[in-house]
C-alpha cells in the first residue's frame, strides 16, 4: 500500500500543495489545554452552553470527603503515576510526547436530586470518579500496559483500581470558577435555581470539574476550576 501524500496542483502557481487535512500538526508535545481550549481554557465566569465531544480518561472511583479521605489521596497518586508512565512510554514507543492533562473529577451523591449533598456541604456523602484525559492516539491496550508496568514498579494501593473511562457528555452548561473550591456553591445554586429553568433544561449526567490550578502551590483565591454539568431538554 502506498504511503504517499495525495498532493494537488495549485492552479494559480503550478506548485504542488498538500491537502489541508494532511498539513503537519505542531511539533510540540500534545497538550489538551491547547488542543481543546473551549473545554480546558474557558474564560466565561457565568454559565454558558457548550457541546462536549467524546473523551477517554484513566479513572479511579471512590467516596468521601476529598480533604480527609485517604482513598482520595491514593486515587490521585495512582492516576498521576499511570499518567506519567503513559507519557514516557509514548515517547519511547510511539515517538510522541504529551503534557500530562489536568486532574478532573466527576462528583455525585445518593440523593434523588443529585444536588442536596453539595448544597449542604456534606462532603462525607460525596462519591467521585477522578480522571486524567488521554489523547485518542493512546490506545486502550497502551493504557493497560502502562498500568501493568506501574504496578510492577510502585506499591501504591489504588493502582489496581485504575481503569479506562469513556465520556460522551454532549450538551453541557460550563463556566470558569476562580477562587477556593468551597466557594463554588453560589455558582451551582445559580445553575440549579435559575439557569436550568430559564433554558428549559434538566440534569443529564454527573457534575464535572477540571482543576487548572495546583492547590499545593496557588493561593486559594487564585485557583481556577472549570465547572461543567451535562444537561438535556426538560
Tab-separated table of C-alpha atoms in Angstrom:
chain	number	residue	atom	x	y	z
A	1	UNK	CA	0.000	0.000	0.000
A	2	UNK	CA	1.353	3.421	-0.926
A	3	UNK	CA	2.047	5.906	1.863
A	4	UNK	CA	2.437	8.846	-0.488
A	5	UNK	CA	0.520	12.021	0.345
A	6	UNK	CA	-2.005	12.795	-2.442
A	7	UNK	CA	-0.651	16.207	-3.478
A	8	UNK	CA	-2.665	18.542	-5.665
A	9	UNK	CA	-1.535	21.258	-8.070
A	10	UNK	CA	-2.249	24.903	-7.279
A	11	UNK	CA	-3.924	26.227	-10.427
A	12	UNK	CA	-2.564	29.752	-9.924
A	13	UNK	CA	1.095	28.993	-9.197
A	14	UNK	CA	1.507	25.464	-10.569
A	15	UNK	CA	3.109	24.402	-7.278
A	16	UNK	CA	2.304	21.128	-5.514
A	17	UNK	CA	0.295	21.508	-2.316
A	18	UNK	CA	-0.687	19.010	0.349
A	19	UNK	CA	-4.415	18.663	1.077
A	20	UNK	CA	-5.452	20.750	4.082
A	21	UNK	CA	-6.214	17.769	6.303
A	22	UNK	CA	-2.694	16.347	5.811
A	23	UNK	CA	-0.844	19.503	6.840
A	24	UNK	CA	1.604	18.751	9.675
A	25	UNK	CA	0.498	19.491	13.231
A	26	UNK	CA	2.548	21.355	15.806
A	27	UNK	CA	5.827	19.601	16.557
A	28	UNK	CA	5.488	20.324	20.284
A	29	UNK	CA	4.080	17.830	22.791
A	30	UNK	CA	0.352	17.158	22.715
A	31	UNK	CA	-1.344	19.377	25.316
A	32	UNK	CA	-5.100	19.013	25.778
A	33	UNK	CA	-5.278	22.537	27.217
A	34	UNK	CA	-4.055	23.851	23.867
A	35	UNK	CA	-5.911	21.374	21.666
A	36	UNK	CA	-9.313	21.821	23.363
A	37	UNK	CA	-9.321	25.373	24.662
A	38	UNK	CA	-13.115	25.534	24.887
A	39	UNK	CA	-13.008	22.698	27.429
A	40	UNK	CA	-9.757	23.439	29.252
A	41	UNK	CA	-9.235	27.193	28.924
A	42	UNK	CA	-12.673	28.856	29.045
A	43	UNK	CA	-12.950	32.469	30.153
A	44	UNK	CA	-16.690	32.852	30.856
A	45	UNK	CA	-17.413	33.349	34.548
A	46	UNK	CA	-21.145	32.637	34.258
A	47	UNK	CA	-22.946	29.638	32.830
A	48	UNK	CA	-22.889	29.092	29.082
A	49	UNK	CA	-23.893	26.114	26.954
A	50	UNK	CA	-21.210	24.123	25.164
A	51	UNK	CA	-21.104	20.892	23.169
A	52	UNK	CA	-18.538	18.493	24.644
A	53	UNK	CA	-17.196	15.715	22.366
A	54	UNK	CA	-16.497	12.156	23.445
A	55	UNK	CA	-13.350	11.783	25.563
A	56	UNK	CA	-11.279	8.995	27.120
A	57	UNK	CA	-9.666	9.028	30.545
A	58	UNK	CA	-7.850	6.961	33.086
A	59	UNK	CA	-10.045	6.880	36.177
A	60	UNK	CA	-10.358	5.797	39.814
A	61	UNK	CA	-13.639	5.699	41.760
A	62	UNK	CA	-14.116	6.478	45.435
A	63	UNK	CA	-16.235	8.050	48.145
A	64	UNK	CA	-15.820	10.540	50.987
A	65	UNK	CA	-14.519	13.985	51.826
A	66	UNK	CA	-11.562	14.692	49.499
A	67	UNK	CA	-9.951	16.799	52.229
A	68	UNK	CA	-9.609	13.899	54.673
A	69	UNK	CA	-10.399	10.601	52.903
A	70	UNK	CA	-7.216	8.513	52.379
A	71	UNK	CA	-8.901	6.912	49.351
A	72	UNK	CA	-8.916	10.267	47.552
A	73	UNK	CA	-5.187	10.860	48.040
A	74	UNK	CA	-4.460	7.296	46.973
A	75	UNK	CA	-6.605	7.681	43.852
A	76	UNK	CA	-4.826	10.849	42.748
A	77	UNK	CA	-1.384	9.320	43.399
A	78	UNK	CA	-2.259	6.272	41.295
A	79	UNK	CA	-3.655	8.346	38.426
A	80	UNK	CA	-0.569	10.532	38.163
A	81	UNK	CA	1.748	7.513	38.382
A	82	UNK	CA	-0.041	5.881	35.437
A	83	UNK	CA	-0.354	9.163	33.517
A	84	UNK	CA	3.411	9.709	33.646
A	85	UNK	CA	4.040	6.072	32.730
A	86	UNK	CA	1.877	6.631	29.622
A	87	UNK	CA	3.768	9.840	28.808
A	88	UNK	CA	7.209	8.223	28.983
A	89	UNK	CA	6.105	5.019	27.198
A	90	UNK	CA	4.520	7.062	24.391
A	91	UNK	CA	7.733	8.994	23.871
A	92	UNK	CA	9.798	5.778	23.774
A	93	UNK	CA	7.445	3.545	21.841
A	94	UNK	CA	5.459	5.947	19.653
A	95	UNK	CA	7.867	8.838	19.275
A	96	UNK	CA	5.153	11.194	20.523
A	97	UNK	CA	5.277	13.390	23.594
A	98	UNK	CA	2.399	14.709	25.661
A	99	UNK	CA	1.793	17.042	28.581
A	100	UNK	CA	0.017	15.220	31.397
A	101	UNK	CA	-3.516	16.613	31.414
A	102	UNK	CA	-5.122	18.351	34.407
A	103	UNK	CA	-6.830	16.346	37.117
A	104	UNK	CA	-10.609	16.170	36.670
A	105	UNK	CA	-13.424	14.822	38.803
A	106	UNK	CA	-16.987	13.595	38.487
A	107	UNK	CA	-18.962	14.252	41.669
A	108	UNK	CA	-22.275	12.698	42.646
A	109	UNK	CA	-24.379	11.736	45.639
A	110	UNK	CA	-27.157	9.322	46.502
A	111	UNK	CA	-29.910	11.920	46.982
A	112	UNK	CA	-32.538	11.899	44.209
A	113	UNK	CA	-31.805	15.443	43.051
A	114	UNK	CA	-28.095	14.772	42.991
A	115	UNK	CA	-27.525	18.199	44.498
A	116	UNK	CA	-28.653	18.328	48.139
A	117	UNK	CA	-25.394	16.869	49.443
A	118	UNK	CA	-23.431	19.532	47.556
A	119	UNK	CA	-25.649	22.379	48.733
A	120	UNK	CA	-25.366	21.199	52.320
A	121	UNK	CA	-21.594	20.820	52.090
A	122	UNK	CA	-21.899	17.191	53.230
A	123	UNK	CA	-18.590	16.096	51.760
A	124	UNK	CA	-18.635	12.733	53.543
A	125	UNK	CA	-21.667	11.803	51.400
A	126	UNK	CA	-19.930	12.567	48.111
A	127	UNK	CA	-18.918	9.879	45.665
A	128	UNK	CA	-16.368	10.718	43.000
A	129	UNK	CA	-14.501	9.479	39.968
A	130	UNK	CA	-11.149	11.164	39.474
A	131	UNK	CA	-9.898	11.414	35.896
A	132	UNK	CA	-6.962	12.331	33.673
A	133	UNK	CA	-7.705	12.782	29.954
A	134	UNK	CA	-5.836	10.796	27.307
A	135	UNK	CA	-5.365	11.636	23.589
A	136	UNK	CA	-7.112	9.386	21.084
A	137	UNK	CA	-3.803	8.048	19.772
A	138	UNK	CA	-3.104	6.425	23.161
A	139	UNK	CA	-4.972	3.129	22.765
A	140	UNK	CA	-6.702	1.117	25.484
A	141	UNK	CA	-4.037	-1.580	25.131
A	142	UNK	CA	-1.315	1.033	25.591
A	143	UNK	CA	-3.010	2.267	28.785
A	144	UNK	CA	-3.406	-1.283	30.115
A	145	UNK	CA	0.295	-1.969	29.515
A	146	UNK	CA	1.202	1.259	31.333
A	147	UNK	CA	-0.924	0.256	34.338
A	148	UNK	CA	0.722	-3.183	34.425
A	149	UNK	CA	4.206	-1.643	34.236
A	150	UNK	CA	3.405	0.846	37.001
A	151	UNK	CA	2.033	-1.878	39.295
A	152	UNK	CA	5.315	-3.754	38.857
A	153	UNK	CA	7.371	-0.703	39.868
A	154	UNK	CA	5.327	1.116	42.504
A	155	UNK	CA	3.488	-0.007	45.612
A	156	UNK	CA	0.507	2.337	45.527
A	157	UNK	CA	-2.737	0.952	46.987
A	158	UNK	CA	-5.074	2.348	44.305
A	159	UNK	CA	-3.115	1.226	41.239
A	160	UNK	CA	-5.266	-1.867	40.917
A	161	UNK	CA	-8.343	0.364	40.698
A	162	UNK	CA	-7.153	2.434	37.715
A	163	UNK	CA	-9.469	1.843	34.770
A	164	UNK	CA	-10.396	3.379	31.409
A	165	UNK	CA	-13.435	5.662	31.345
A	166	UNK	CA	-15.184	6.972	28.236
A	167	UNK	CA	-17.465	10.008	28.479
A	168	UNK	CA	-19.758	11.466	25.845
A	169	UNK	CA	-21.320	14.361	27.742
A	170	UNK	CA	-22.773	16.238	24.774
A	171	UNK	CA	-24.619	19.429	25.683
A	172	UNK	CA	-23.256	20.943	28.914
A	173	UNK	CA	-23.505	24.095	30.980
A	174	UNK	CA	-19.998	25.325	31.802
A	175	UNK	CA	-18.169	28.184	33.490
A	176	UNK	CA	-14.752	29.070	34.888
A	177	UNK	CA	-14.709	29.414	38.683
A	178	UNK	CA	-11.832	31.413	40.169
A	179	UNK	CA	-11.330	31.038	43.906
A	180	UNK	CA	-11.468	28.388	46.647
A	181	UNK	CA	-13.254	25.141	45.892
A	182	UNK	CA	-15.628	25.735	48.810
A	183	UNK	CA	-16.829	28.960	47.124
A	184	UNK	CA	-18.390	27.108	44.178
A	185	UNK	CA	-21.792	26.905	45.933
A	186	UNK	CA	-23.248	30.221	44.607
A	187	UNK	CA	-22.452	29.248	41.017
A	188	UNK	CA	-24.071	25.844	41.499
A	189	UNK	CA	-27.096	27.483	43.101
A	190	UNK	CA	-27.485	29.723	40.028
A	191	UNK	CA	-27.259	26.689	37.784
A	192	UNK	CA	-29.889	24.682	39.637
A	193	UNK	CA	-32.109	27.559	40.691
A	194	UNK	CA	-32.059	29.778	37.611
A	195	UNK	CA	-30.115	28.655	34.527
A	196	UNK	CA	-31.712	25.246	34.035
A	197	UNK	CA	-35.245	26.601	34.400
A	198	UNK	CA	-34.633	29.618	32.168
A	199	UNK	CA	-33.305	27.410	29.374
A	200	UNK	CA	-35.799	24.551	29.761
A	201	UNK	CA	-33.105	22.076	30.767
A	202	UNK	CA	-32.546	19.288	33.273
A	203	UNK	CA	-29.508	17.471	34.636
A	204	UNK	CA	-28.245	14.789	32.270
A	205	UNK	CA	-25.096	13.469	33.894
A	206	UNK	CA	-22.675	13.912	36.756
A	207	UNK	CA	-21.206	17.207	37.967
A	208	UNK	CA	-17.780	17.541	36.328
A	209	UNK	CA	-14.826	19.655	37.442
A	210	UNK	CA	-11.461	20.331	35.781
A	211	UNK	CA	-8.691	21.564	38.101
A	212	UNK	CA	-6.443	24.023	36.270
A	213	UNK	CA	-4.564	25.137	39.391
A	214	UNK	CA	-2.418	23.272	41.897
A	215	UNK	CA	-3.767	23.805	45.445
A	216	UNK	CA	-0.316	22.971	46.830
A	217	UNK	CA	1.228	25.987	45.084
A	218	UNK	CA	-1.503	28.515	44.238
A	219	UNK	CA	-3.260	30.745	46.738
A	220	UNK	CA	-6.893	29.627	47.221
A	221	UNK	CA	-8.269	32.832	45.678
A	222	UNK	CA	-6.200	32.192	42.516
A	223	UNK	CA	-7.338	28.628	41.878
A	224	UNK	CA	-9.090	28.083	38.534
A	225	UNK	CA	-11.662	25.324	38.151
A	226	UNK	CA	-13.857	24.535	35.158
A	227	UNK	CA	-17.355	23.602	36.363
A	228	UNK	CA	-19.322	21.518	33.871
A	229	UNK	CA	-22.762	19.953	34.030
A	230	UNK	CA	-24.250	17.754	31.282
A	231	UNK	CA	-27.817	18.854	30.527
A	232	UNK	CA	-30.742	17.868	28.327
A	233	UNK	CA	-34.249	19.108	27.450
A	234	UNK	CA	-36.565	19.223	30.489
